[in-house]
Short mmCIF file of C-alpha atoms and ligand atoms in Angstrom, two decimals:
data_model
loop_
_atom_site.label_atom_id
_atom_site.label_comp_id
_atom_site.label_asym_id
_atom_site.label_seq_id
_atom_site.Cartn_x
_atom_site.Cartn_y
_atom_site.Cartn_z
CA UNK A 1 125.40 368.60 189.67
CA UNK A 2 125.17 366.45 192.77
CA UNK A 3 128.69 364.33 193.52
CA UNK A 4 126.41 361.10 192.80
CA UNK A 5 125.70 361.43 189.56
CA UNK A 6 129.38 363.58 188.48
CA UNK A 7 130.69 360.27 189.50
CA UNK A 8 128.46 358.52 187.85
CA UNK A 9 129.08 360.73 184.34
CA UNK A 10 132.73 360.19 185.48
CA UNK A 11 132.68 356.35 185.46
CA UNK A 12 130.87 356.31 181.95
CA UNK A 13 133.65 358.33 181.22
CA UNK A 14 136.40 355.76 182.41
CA UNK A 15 134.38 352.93 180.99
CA UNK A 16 134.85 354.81 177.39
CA UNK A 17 138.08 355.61 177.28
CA UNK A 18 139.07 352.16 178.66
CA UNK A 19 136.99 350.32 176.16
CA UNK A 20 139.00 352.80 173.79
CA UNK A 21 142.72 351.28 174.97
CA UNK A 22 144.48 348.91 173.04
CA UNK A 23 146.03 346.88 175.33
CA UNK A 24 148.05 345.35 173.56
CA UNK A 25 150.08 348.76 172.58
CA UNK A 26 149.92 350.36 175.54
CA UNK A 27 153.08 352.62 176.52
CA UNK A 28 155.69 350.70 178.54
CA UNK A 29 157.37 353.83 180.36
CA UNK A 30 155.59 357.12 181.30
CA UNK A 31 157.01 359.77 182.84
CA UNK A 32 155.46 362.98 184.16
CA UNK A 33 156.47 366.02 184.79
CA UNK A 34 153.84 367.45 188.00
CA UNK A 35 153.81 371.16 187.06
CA UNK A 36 151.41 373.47 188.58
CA UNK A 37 150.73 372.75 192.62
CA UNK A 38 151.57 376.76 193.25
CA UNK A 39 149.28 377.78 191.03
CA UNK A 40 146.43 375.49 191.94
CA UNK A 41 146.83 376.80 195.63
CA UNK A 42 146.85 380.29 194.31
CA UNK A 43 143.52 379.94 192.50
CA UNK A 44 142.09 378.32 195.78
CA UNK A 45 143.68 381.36 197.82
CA UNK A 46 145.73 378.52 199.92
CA UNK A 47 149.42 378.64 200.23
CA UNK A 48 151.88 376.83 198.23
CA UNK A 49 152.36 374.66 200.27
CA UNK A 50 148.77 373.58 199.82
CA UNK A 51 149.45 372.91 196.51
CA UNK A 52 152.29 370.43 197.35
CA UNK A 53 150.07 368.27 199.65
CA UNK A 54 146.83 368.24 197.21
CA UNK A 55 149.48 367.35 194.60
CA UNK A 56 150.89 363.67 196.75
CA UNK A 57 146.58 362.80 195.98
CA UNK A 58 147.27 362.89 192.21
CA UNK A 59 150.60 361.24 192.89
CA UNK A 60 148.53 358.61 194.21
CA UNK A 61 145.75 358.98 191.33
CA UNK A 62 148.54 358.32 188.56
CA UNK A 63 150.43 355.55 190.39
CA UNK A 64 147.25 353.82 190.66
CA UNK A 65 145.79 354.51 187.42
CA UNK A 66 149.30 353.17 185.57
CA UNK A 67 149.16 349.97 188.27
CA UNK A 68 145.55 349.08 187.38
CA UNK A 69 146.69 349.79 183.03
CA UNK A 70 149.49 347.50 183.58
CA UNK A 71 152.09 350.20 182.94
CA UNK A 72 155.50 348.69 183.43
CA UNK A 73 157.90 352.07 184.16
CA UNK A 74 156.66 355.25 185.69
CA UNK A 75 159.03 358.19 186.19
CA UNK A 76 157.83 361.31 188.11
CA UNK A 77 159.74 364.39 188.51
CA UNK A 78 159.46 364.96 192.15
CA UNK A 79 162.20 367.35 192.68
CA UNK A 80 164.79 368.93 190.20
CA UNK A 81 168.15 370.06 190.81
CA UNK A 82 166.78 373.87 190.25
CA UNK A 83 164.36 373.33 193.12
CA UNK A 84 166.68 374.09 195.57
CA UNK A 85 166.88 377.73 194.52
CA UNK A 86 162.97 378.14 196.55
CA UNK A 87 162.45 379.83 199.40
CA UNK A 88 164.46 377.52 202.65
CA UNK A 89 160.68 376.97 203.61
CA UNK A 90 159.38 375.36 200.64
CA UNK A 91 162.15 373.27 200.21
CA UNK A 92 162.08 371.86 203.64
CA UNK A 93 158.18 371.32 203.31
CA UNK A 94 158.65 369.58 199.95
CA UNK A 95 161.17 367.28 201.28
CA UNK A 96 159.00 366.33 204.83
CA UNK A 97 156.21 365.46 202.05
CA UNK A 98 158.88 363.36 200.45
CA UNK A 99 159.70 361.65 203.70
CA UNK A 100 155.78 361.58 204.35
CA UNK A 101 154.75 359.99 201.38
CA UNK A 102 158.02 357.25 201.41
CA UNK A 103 156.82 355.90 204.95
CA UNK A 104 153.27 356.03 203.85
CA UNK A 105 152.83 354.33 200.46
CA UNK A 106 155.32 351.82 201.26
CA UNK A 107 152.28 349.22 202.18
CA UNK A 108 150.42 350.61 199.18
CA UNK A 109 153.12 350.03 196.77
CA UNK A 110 153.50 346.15 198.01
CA UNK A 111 149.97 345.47 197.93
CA UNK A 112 150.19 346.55 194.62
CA UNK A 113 153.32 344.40 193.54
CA UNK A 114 155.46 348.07 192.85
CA UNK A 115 159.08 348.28 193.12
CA UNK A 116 160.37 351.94 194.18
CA UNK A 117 163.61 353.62 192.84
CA UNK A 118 165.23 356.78 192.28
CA UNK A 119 167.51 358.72 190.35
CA UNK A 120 168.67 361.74 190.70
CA UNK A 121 172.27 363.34 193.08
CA UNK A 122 170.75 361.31 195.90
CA UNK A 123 174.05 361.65 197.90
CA UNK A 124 173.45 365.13 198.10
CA UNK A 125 169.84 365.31 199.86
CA UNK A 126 169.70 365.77 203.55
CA UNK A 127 170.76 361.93 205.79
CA UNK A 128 167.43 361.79 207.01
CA UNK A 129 165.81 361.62 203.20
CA UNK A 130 168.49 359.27 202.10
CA UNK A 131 167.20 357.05 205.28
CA UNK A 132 163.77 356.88 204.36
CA UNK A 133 164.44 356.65 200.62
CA UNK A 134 166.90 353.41 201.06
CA UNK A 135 164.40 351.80 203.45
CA UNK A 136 161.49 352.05 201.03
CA UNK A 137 163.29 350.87 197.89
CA UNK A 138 164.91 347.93 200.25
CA UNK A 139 161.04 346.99 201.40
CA UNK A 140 160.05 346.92 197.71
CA UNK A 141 162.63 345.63 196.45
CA UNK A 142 161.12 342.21 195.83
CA UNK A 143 158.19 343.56 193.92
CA UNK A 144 157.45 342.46 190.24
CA UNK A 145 155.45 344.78 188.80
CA UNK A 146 155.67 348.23 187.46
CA UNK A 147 159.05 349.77 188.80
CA UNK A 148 158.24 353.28 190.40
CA UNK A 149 160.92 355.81 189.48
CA UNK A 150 161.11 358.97 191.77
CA UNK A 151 163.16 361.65 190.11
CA UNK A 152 165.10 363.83 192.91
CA UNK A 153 167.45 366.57 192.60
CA UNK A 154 167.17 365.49 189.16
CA UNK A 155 168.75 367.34 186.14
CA UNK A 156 169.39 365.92 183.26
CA UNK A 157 172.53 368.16 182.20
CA UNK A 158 174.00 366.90 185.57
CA UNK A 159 173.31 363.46 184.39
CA UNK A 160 174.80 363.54 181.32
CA UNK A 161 177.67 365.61 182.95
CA UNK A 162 177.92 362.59 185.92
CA UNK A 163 177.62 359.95 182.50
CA UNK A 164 180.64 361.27 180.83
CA UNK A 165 182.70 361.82 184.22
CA UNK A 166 182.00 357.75 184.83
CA UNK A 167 183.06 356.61 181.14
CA UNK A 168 185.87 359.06 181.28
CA UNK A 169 186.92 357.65 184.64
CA UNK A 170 185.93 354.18 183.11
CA UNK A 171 188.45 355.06 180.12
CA UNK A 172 191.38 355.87 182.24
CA UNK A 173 191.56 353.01 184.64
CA UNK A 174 191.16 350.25 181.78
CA UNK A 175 192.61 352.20 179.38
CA UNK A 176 189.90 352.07 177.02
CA UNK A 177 187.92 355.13 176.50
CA UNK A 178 184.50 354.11 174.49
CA UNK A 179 181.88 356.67 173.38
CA UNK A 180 178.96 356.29 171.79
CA UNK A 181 175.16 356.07 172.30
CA UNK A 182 175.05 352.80 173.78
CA UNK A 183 177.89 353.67 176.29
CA UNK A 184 176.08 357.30 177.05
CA UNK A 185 172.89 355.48 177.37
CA UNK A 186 174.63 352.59 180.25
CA UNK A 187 175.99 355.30 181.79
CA UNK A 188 172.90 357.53 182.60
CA UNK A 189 171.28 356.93 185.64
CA UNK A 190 168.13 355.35 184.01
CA UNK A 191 170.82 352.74 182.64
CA UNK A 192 168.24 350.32 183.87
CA UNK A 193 165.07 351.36 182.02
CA UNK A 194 163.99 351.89 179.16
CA UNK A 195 163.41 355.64 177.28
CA UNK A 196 159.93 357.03 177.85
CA UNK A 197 157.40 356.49 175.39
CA UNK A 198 154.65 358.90 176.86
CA UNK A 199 155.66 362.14 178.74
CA UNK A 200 152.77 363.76 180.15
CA UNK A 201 153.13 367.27 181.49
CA UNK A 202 150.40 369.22 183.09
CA UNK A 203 149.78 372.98 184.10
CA UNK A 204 149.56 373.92 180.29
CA UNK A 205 153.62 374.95 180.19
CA UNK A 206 155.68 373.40 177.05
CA UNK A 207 159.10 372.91 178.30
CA UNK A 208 161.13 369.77 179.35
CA UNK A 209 162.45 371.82 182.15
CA UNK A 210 166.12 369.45 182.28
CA UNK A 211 163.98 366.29 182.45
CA UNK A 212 165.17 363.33 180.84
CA UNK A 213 167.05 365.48 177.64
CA UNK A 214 168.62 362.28 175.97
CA UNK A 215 165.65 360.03 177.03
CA UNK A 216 162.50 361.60 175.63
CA UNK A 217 164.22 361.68 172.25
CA UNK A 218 161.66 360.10 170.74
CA UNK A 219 158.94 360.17 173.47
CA UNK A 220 155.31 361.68 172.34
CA UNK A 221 154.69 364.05 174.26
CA UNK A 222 151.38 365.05 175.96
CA UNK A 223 150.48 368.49 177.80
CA UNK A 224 147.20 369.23 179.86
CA UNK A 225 146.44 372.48 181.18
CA UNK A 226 145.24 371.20 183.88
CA UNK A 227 147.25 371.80 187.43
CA UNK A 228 149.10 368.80 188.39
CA UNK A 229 146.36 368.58 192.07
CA UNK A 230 143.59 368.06 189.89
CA UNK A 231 145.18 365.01 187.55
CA UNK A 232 143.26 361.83 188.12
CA UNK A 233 143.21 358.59 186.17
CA UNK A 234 140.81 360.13 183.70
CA UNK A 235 143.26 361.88 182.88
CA UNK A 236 145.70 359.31 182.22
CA UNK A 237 143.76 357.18 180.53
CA UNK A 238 142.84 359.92 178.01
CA UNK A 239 146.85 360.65 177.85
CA UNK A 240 147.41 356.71 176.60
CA UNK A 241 144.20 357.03 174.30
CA UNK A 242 145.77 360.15 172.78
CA UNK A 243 149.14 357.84 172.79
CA UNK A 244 147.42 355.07 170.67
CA UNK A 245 146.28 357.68 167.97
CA UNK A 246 149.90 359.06 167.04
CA UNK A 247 152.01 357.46 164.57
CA UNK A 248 155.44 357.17 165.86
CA UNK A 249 157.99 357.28 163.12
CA UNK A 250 161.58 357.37 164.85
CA UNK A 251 163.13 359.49 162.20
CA UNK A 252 161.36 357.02 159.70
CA UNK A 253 158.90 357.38 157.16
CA UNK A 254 156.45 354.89 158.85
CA UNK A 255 154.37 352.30 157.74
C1 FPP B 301 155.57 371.77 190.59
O1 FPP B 301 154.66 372.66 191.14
C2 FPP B 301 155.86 370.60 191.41
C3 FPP B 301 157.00 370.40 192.17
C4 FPP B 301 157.96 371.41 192.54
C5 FPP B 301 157.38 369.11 192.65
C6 FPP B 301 156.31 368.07 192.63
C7 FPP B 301 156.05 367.64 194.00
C8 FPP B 301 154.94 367.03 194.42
C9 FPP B 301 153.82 366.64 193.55
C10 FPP B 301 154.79 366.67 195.84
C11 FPP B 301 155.82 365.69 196.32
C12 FPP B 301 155.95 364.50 195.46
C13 FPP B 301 156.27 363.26 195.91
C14 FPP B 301 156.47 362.14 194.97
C15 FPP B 301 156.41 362.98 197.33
P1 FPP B 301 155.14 374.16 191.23
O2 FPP B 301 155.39 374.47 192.67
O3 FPP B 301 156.30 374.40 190.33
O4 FPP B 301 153.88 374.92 190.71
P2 FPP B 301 153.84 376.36 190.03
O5 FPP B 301 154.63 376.26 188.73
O6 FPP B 301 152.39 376.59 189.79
O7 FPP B 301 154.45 377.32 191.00
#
C-alpha cells in the first residue's frame, strides 16, 4: 500500500470514528498507562532505549489527539516508583528523555493552551529533573485548557502511604484526626483532579501496575495490544468511542 493512500484510508478512518463521538459525553480525565517501548524495540531488533524515544512520538500523538477532543485531564504514567530497580543505564536515559521532552514541548504545550503538572515523590528525582520540571509547570502555568499530568516516581501505595502520614500529621497538630473518603481523597496527590474516567493501557498486559489504586475505582478501563510507540490518535479516538458504548453503573443498577 503506498503511504498516500494508507493515509488516506487512515483519515476516512478518523473522520468515522469522530463522526461516531458524542461530544457532549466525552471523558473528562484519561489516564494512560505507556506499556510496551522494550518490546517494540525488540521486535524492530533496536535497543530499549529505542523504544523509549519512539515512545515521546506517541506521547506527542495522545497529548494532541486529547487537545484537539477537548479532553480536560490527562494523566500519563511516565515513570513509577519500581522503575528505578532498571539497569543504572536505562534509568539515566529515561530521565535525559524526561528532561528532553520538558524543554521541548514547553512551546507546544502553550500554543496549545496546556497546563503541565506532576505527581509523584518529586523531591526524590535527581536536582537537575526537579529544575526542568518546575520551570515547565511555572511557563504553563497560566494555561486554561486541558491540565497535563506527568506521573513520576509514581506509586500509588506510596501515595496513599504519604496521604495517611499528612492527615495523621494533620490530626496531631490540630488535634483533630478525620478519616474518611473525602479526607483520603484531599489528601492524595491528585487532590486537585478529578478520578479517571477512561484508563487506557497498551502492550496487551492487564494490570494497574500501582497506578492510581483509589482513583480508577470506577474508571472503564481500556487495553490495546498494541505497543505504546505505535499509539496514535486513532487510537484514542477509538478508546473514547469504545468509552461512549459502556454503561457505567457506579455500584448502581443503572438507568
Ligand atoms: C514502558 O515500557 C514505559 C516506561 C517505562 C515509561 C514510559 C516512558 C516513555 C513513554 C518515555 C518518556 C515519557 C515522557 C513523558 C517524557 P517498558 O520499558 O516497560 O516496555 P516493556 O514492558 O516492553 O519492556
Amino acid at each position: 500500500m503506498t503511504p498516500v493512500r494508507s493515509s488516506q484510508k487512515s483519515s476516512k478512518r478518523e473522520a468515522e470514528l469522530l463522526a461516531a463521538i458524542d461530544l457532549d459525553r466525552l471523558p473528562a480525565h484519561i489516564a494512560i498507562i505507556m506499556d510496551g517501548n522494550g518490546r517494540w524495540a525488540k521486535g524492530k531488533h533496536l535497543p530499549r532505549f529505542a523504544g523509549h524515544r519512539a515512545g515521546i512520538g506517541a506521547v506527542r500523538e495522545a497529548v494532541k489527539g486529547c487537545t484537539r477532543l477537548g479532553i480536560s485531564f490527562l494523566t500519563l504514567y511516565a515513570f513509577s516508583l519500581e522503575n528505578w530497580k532498571r539497569p543504572p543505564a536505562e534509568v539515566r536515559f529515561l530521565m535525559s528523555l524526561l528532561r528532553e521532552y520538558l524543554k521541548d514541548a514547553v512551546d507546544d504545550l502553550n500554543e496549545n493552551n496546556i497546563r503541565l503538572e506532576s505527581i509523584g515523590r518529586i523531591g526524590e528525582l535527581s536536582k537537575a529533573v526537579q529544575k526542568d520540571l518546575e520551570r515547565a509547570v511555572e511557563r504553563t502555568r497560566n494555561n486554561k485548557g486541558m491540565r497535563l499530568t506527568l506521573a513520576l516516581n509514581y506509586g500509588s501505595r506510596a501515595e496513599i502511604v504519604d496521604a495517611t502520614r499528612e492527615l495523621v500529621k494533620r490530626g496531631s497538630r490540630t488535634g483533630q484526626l478525620r478519616i474518611d473518603e473525602e479526607t483520603i481523597s484531599q489528601a492524595l496527590y491528585t487532590r486537585d483532579l478529578p478520578d479517571p474516567d477512561l484508563l487506557i493501557r497498551t502492550s496487551g498486559e492487564l494490570r494497574l501496575s500501582n497506578f492510581l489504586l483509589w482513583q480508577v475505582a470506577y474508571s472503564e478501563i481500556w487495553v490495546t495490544s498494541k505497543y505504546w510507540p505505535d499509539f496514535t490518535q486513532l487510537d484514542l479516538l477509538q478508546a473514547v468511542v469504545d468509552f461512549q458504548k459502556r454503561e457505567r453503573r457506579y455500584g448502581g443498577l443503572g438507568q
